[in-house]
PDB file of C-alpha atoms in Angstrom:
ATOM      1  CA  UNK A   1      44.182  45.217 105.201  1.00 92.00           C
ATOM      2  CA  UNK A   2      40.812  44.914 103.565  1.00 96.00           C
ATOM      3  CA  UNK A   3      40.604  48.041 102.307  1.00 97.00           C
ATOM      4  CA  UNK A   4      44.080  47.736 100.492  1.00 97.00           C
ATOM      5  CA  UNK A   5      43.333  44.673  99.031  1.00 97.00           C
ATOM      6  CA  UNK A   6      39.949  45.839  97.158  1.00 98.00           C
ATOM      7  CA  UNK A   7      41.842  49.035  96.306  1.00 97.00           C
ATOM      8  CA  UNK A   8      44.334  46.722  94.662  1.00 98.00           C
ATOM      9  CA  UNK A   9      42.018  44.248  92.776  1.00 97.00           C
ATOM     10  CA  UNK A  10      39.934  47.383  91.966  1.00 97.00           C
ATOM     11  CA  UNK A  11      42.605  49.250  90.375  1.00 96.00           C
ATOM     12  CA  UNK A  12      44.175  46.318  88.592  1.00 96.00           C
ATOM     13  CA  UNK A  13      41.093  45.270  87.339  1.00 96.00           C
ATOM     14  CA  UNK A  14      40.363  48.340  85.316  1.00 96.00           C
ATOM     15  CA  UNK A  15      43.736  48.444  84.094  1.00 94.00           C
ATOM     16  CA  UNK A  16      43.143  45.068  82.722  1.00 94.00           C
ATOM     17  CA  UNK A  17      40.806  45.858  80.657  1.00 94.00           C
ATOM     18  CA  UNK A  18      42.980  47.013  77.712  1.00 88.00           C
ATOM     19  CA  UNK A  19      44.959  43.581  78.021  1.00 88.00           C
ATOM     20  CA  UNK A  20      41.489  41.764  76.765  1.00 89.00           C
ATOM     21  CA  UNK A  21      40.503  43.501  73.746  1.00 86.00           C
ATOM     22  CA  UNK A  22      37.133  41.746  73.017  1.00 91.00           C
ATOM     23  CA  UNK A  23      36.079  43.032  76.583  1.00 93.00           C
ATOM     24  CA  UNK A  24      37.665  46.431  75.755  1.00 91.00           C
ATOM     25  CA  UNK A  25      35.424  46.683  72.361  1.00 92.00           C
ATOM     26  CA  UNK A  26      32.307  45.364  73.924  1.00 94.00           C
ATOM     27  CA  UNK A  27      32.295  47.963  76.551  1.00 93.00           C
ATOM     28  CA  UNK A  28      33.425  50.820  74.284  1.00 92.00           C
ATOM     29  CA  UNK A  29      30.295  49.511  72.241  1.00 93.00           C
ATOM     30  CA  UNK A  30      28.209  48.911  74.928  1.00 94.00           C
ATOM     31  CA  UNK A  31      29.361  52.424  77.010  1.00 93.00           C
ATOM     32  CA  UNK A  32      30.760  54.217  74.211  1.00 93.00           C
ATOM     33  CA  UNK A  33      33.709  56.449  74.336  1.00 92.00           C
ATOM     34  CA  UNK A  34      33.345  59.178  76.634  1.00 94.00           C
ATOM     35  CA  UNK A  35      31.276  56.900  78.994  1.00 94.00           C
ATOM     36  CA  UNK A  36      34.159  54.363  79.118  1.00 94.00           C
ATOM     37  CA  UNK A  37      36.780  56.856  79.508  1.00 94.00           C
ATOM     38  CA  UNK A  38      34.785  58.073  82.437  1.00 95.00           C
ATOM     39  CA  UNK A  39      33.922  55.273  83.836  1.00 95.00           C
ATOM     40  CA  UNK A  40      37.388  53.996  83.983  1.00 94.00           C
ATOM     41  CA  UNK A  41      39.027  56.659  85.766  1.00 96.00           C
ATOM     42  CA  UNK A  42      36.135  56.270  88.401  1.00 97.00           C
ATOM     43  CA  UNK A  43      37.051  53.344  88.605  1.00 96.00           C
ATOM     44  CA  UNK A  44      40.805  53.437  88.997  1.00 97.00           C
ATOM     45  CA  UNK A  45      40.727  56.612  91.172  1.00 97.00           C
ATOM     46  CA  UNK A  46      38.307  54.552  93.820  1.00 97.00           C
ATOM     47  CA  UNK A  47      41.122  52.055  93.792  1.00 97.00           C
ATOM     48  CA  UNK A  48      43.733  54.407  94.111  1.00 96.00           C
ATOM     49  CA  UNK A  49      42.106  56.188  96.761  1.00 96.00           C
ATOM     50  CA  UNK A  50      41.301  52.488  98.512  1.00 97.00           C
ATOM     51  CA  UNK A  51      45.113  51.251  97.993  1.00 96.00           C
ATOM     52  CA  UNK A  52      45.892  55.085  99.943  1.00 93.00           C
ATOM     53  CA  UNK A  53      43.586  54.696 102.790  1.00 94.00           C
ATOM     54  CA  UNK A  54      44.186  50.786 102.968  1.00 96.00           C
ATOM     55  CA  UNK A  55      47.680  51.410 103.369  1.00 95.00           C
ATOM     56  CA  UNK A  56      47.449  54.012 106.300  1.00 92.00           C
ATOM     57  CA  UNK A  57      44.860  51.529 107.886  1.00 95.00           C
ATOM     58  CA  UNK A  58      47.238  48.426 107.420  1.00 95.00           C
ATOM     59  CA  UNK A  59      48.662  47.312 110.589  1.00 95.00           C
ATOM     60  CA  UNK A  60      52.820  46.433 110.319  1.00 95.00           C
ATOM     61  CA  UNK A  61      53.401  43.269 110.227  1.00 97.00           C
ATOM     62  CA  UNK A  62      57.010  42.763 109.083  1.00 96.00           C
ATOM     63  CA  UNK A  63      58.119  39.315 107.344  1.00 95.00           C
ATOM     64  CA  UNK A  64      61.449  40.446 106.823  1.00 93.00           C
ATOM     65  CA  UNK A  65      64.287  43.302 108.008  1.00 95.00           C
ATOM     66  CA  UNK A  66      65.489  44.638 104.680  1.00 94.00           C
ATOM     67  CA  UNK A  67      69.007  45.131 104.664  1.00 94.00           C
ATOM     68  CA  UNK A  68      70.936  47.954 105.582  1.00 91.00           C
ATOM     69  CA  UNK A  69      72.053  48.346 102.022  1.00 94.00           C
ATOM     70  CA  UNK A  70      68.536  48.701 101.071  1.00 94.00           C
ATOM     71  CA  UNK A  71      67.598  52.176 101.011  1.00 91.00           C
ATOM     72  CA  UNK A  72      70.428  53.186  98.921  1.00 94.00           C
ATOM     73  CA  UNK A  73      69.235  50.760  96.548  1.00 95.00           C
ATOM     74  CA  UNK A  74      66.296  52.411  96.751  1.00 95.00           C
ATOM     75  CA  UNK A  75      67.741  55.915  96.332  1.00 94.00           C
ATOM     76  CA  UNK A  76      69.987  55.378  93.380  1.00 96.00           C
ATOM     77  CA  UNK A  77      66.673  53.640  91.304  1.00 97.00           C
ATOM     78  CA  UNK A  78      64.217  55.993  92.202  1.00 97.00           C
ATOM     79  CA  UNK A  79      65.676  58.774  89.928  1.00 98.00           C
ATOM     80  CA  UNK A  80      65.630  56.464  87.073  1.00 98.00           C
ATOM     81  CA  UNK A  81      62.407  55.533  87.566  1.00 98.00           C
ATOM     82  CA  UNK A  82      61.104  59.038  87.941  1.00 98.00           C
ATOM     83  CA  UNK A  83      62.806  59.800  84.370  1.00 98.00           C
ATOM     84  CA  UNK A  84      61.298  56.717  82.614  1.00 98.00           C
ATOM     85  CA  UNK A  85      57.589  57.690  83.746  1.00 97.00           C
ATOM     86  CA  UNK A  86      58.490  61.569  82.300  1.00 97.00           C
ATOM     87  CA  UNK A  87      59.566  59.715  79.091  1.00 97.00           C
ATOM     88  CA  UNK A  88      56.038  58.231  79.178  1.00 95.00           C
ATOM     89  CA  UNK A  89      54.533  61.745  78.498  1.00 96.00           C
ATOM     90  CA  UNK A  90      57.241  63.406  76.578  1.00 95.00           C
ATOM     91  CA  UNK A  91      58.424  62.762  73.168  1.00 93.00           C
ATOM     92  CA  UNK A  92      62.217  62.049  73.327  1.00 94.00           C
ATOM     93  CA  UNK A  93      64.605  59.338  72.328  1.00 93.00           C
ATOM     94  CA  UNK A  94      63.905  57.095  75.355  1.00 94.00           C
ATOM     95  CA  UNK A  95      61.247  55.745  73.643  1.00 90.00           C
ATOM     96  CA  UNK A  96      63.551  54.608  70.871  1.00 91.00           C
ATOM     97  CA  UNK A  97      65.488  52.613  73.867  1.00 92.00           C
ATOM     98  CA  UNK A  98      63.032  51.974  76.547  1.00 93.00           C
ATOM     99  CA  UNK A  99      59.466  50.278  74.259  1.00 90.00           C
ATOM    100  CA  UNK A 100      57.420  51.223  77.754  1.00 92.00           C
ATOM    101  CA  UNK A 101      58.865  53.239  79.831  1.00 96.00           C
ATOM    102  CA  UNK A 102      55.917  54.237  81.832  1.00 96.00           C
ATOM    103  CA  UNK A 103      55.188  50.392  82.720  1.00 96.00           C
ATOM    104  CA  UNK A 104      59.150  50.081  83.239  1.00 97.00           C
ATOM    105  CA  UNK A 105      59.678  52.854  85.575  1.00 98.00           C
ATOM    106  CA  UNK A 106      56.590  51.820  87.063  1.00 98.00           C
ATOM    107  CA  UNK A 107      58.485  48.047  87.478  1.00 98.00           C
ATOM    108  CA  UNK A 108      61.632  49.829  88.760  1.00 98.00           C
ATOM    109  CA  UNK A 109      59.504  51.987  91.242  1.00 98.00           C
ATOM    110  CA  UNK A 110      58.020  48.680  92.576  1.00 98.00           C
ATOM    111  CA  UNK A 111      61.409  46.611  92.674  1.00 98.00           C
ATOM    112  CA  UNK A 112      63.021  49.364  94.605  1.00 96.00           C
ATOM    113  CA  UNK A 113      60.305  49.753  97.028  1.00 96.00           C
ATOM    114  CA  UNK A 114      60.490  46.134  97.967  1.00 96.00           C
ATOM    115  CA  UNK A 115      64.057  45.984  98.386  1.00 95.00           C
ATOM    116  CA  UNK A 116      63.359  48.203 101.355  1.00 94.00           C
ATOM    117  CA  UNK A 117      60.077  47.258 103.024  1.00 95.00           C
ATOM    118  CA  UNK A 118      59.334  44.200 104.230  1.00 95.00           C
ATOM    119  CA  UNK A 119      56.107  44.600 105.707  1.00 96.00           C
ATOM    120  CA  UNK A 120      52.597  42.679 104.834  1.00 97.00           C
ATOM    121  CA  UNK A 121      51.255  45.802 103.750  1.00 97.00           C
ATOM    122  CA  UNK A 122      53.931  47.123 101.375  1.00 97.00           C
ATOM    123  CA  UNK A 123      54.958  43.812  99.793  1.00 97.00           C
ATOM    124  CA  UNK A 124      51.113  43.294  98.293  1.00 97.00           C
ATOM    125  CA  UNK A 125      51.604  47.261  97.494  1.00 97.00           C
ATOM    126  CA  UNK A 126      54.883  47.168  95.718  1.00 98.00           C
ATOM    127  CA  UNK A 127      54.764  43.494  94.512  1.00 98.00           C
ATOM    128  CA  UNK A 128      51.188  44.076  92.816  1.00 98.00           C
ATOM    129  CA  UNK A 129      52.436  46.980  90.886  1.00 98.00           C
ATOM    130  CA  UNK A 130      55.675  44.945  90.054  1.00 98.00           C
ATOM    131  CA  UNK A 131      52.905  41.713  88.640  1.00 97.00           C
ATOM    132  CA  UNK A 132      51.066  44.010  86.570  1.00 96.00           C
ATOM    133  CA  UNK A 133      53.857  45.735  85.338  1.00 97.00           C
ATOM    134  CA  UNK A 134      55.560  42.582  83.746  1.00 96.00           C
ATOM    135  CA  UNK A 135      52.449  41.298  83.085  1.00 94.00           C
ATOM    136  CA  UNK A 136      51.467  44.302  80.904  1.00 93.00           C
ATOM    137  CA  UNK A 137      54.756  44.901  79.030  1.00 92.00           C
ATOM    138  CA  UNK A 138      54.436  41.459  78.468  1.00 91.00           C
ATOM    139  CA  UNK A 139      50.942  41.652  76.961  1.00 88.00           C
ATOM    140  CA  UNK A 140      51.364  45.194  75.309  1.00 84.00           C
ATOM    141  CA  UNK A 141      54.610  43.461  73.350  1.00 82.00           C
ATOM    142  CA  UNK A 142      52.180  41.039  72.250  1.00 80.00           C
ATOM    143  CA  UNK A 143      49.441  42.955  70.537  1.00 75.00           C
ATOM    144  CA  UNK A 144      51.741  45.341  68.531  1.00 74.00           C
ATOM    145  CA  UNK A 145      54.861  45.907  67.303  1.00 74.00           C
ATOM    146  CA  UNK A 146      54.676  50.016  66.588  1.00 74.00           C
ATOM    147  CA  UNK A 147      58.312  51.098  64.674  1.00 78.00           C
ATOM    148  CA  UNK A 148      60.826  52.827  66.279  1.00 81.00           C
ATOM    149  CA  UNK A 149      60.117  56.619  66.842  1.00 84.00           C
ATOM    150  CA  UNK A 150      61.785  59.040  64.628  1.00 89.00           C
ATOM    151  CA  UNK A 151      64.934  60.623  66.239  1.00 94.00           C
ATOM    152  CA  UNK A 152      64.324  63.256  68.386  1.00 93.00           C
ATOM    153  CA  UNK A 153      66.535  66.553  69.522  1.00 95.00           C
ATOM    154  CA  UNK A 154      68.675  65.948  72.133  1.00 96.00           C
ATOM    155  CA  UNK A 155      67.100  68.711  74.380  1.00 97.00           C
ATOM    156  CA  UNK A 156      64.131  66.708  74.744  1.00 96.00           C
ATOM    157  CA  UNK A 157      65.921  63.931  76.322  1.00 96.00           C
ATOM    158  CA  UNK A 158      67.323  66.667  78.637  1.00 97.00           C
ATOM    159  CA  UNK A 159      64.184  67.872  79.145  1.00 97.00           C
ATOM    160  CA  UNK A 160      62.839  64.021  80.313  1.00 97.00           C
ATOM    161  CA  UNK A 161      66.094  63.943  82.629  1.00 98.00           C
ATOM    162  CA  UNK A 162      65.906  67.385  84.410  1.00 98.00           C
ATOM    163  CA  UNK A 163      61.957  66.978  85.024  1.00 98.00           C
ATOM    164  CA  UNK A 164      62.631  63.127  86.258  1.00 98.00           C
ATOM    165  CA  UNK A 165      65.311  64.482  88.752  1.00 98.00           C
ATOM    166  CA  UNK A 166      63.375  67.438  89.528  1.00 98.00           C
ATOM    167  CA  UNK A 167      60.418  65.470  90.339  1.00 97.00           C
ATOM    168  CA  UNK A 168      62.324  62.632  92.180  1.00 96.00           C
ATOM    169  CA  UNK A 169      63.335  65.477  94.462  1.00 95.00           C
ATOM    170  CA  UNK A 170      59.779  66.748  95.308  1.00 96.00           C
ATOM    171  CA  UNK A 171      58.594  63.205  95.579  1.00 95.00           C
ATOM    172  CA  UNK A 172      61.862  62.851  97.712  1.00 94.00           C
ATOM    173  CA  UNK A 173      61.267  65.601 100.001  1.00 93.00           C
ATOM    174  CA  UNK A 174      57.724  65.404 100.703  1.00 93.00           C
ATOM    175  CA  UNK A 175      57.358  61.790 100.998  1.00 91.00           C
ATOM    176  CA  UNK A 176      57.129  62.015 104.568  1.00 88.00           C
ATOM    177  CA  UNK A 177      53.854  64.182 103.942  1.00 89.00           C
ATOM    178  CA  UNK A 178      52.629  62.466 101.123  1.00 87.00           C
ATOM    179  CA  UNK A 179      52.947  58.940 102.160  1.00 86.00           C
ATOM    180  CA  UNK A 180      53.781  58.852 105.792  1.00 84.00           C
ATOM    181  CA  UNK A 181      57.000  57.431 105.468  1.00 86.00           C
ATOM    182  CA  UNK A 182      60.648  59.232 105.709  1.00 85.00           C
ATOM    183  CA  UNK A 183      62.917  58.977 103.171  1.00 84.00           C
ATOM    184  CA  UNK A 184      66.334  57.946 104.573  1.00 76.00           C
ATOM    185  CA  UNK A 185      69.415  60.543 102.889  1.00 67.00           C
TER     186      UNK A 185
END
């Protein structure tokens, strides 16, 4: 469980670091660009890698059976959430809707995953992603207000959908493989 948990404060902690500016400029001035860049993905990919290794290594230690209505829960989100982190990286209307749809599909991702693990290890998982995700819509509402994108073509916003779904499905059917855990259909 140790190895999760510094993966977690690890990763967090760097992607903090754009919710304090005056930290954010002093390091960019300190590190400059490319330096900071790079030294923040090193960062956040040891964590990531920690939070994957911590999480095989985490014994099960359940605090809860989630109910048997979870995992559809769970199924009927995950799509959505798949399409809002597309719309992160894709111009489309979305954006006009949804202000951060990376940090919201990110916040969906979490909420589902908790619905339908109740174990030690995935709660701090799920429910640290799900903190930091309010916590940084919260604090990216605050330091801007950017105007509504322009209107886009509607086949971008088909685009966003069909690459959400199509992605959900890979995630979907490798899971197993990927994260050790079966995906109930």
């Amino acid at each position: 469980m140790t190895t999760l948990l510094i993966g977690i404060v690890l990763f967090f902690a760097v992607h903090a670091i754009p919710m304090l500016p005056n930290v954010k400029t002093a390091l960019l001035a300190r590190l400059g660009e490319n330096r900071f860049k790079g030294l923040f993905s090193l960062f956040a990919m040891a964590g990531f890698v920690a939070i994957v290794f911590g999480m095989d290594e985490a014994p099960f230690r359940p605090l809860w059976t989630p109910p048997s209505w979870s995992h559809t829960v769970t199924n009927l989100a995950m799509p959505v959430a798949f399409c809002l982190l597309v719309a992160a990286y894709i111009p489309s209307n979305f954006r006009r809707i949804v202000r951060n749809p990376m940090l919201s599909g990110v916040l969906l991702w979490s909420l589902a995953h908790l619905v339908s693990n109740g174990d030690v290890a995935s709660i701090l998982l799920f429910g640290s992603f799900g903190v930091f995700s309010v916590v940084d819509i919260i604090s990216a509402n605050g330091r801007s207000t950017p105007a509504v994108p322009a209107k886009k073509p509607a086949w971008l916003d088909a685009l966003v959908i069909v690459m959400g779904l199509a992605v959900f499905w890979l995630v979907r059917y490798y899971h197993a493989s990927l994260f050790g855990v079966a995906v109930p259909f």
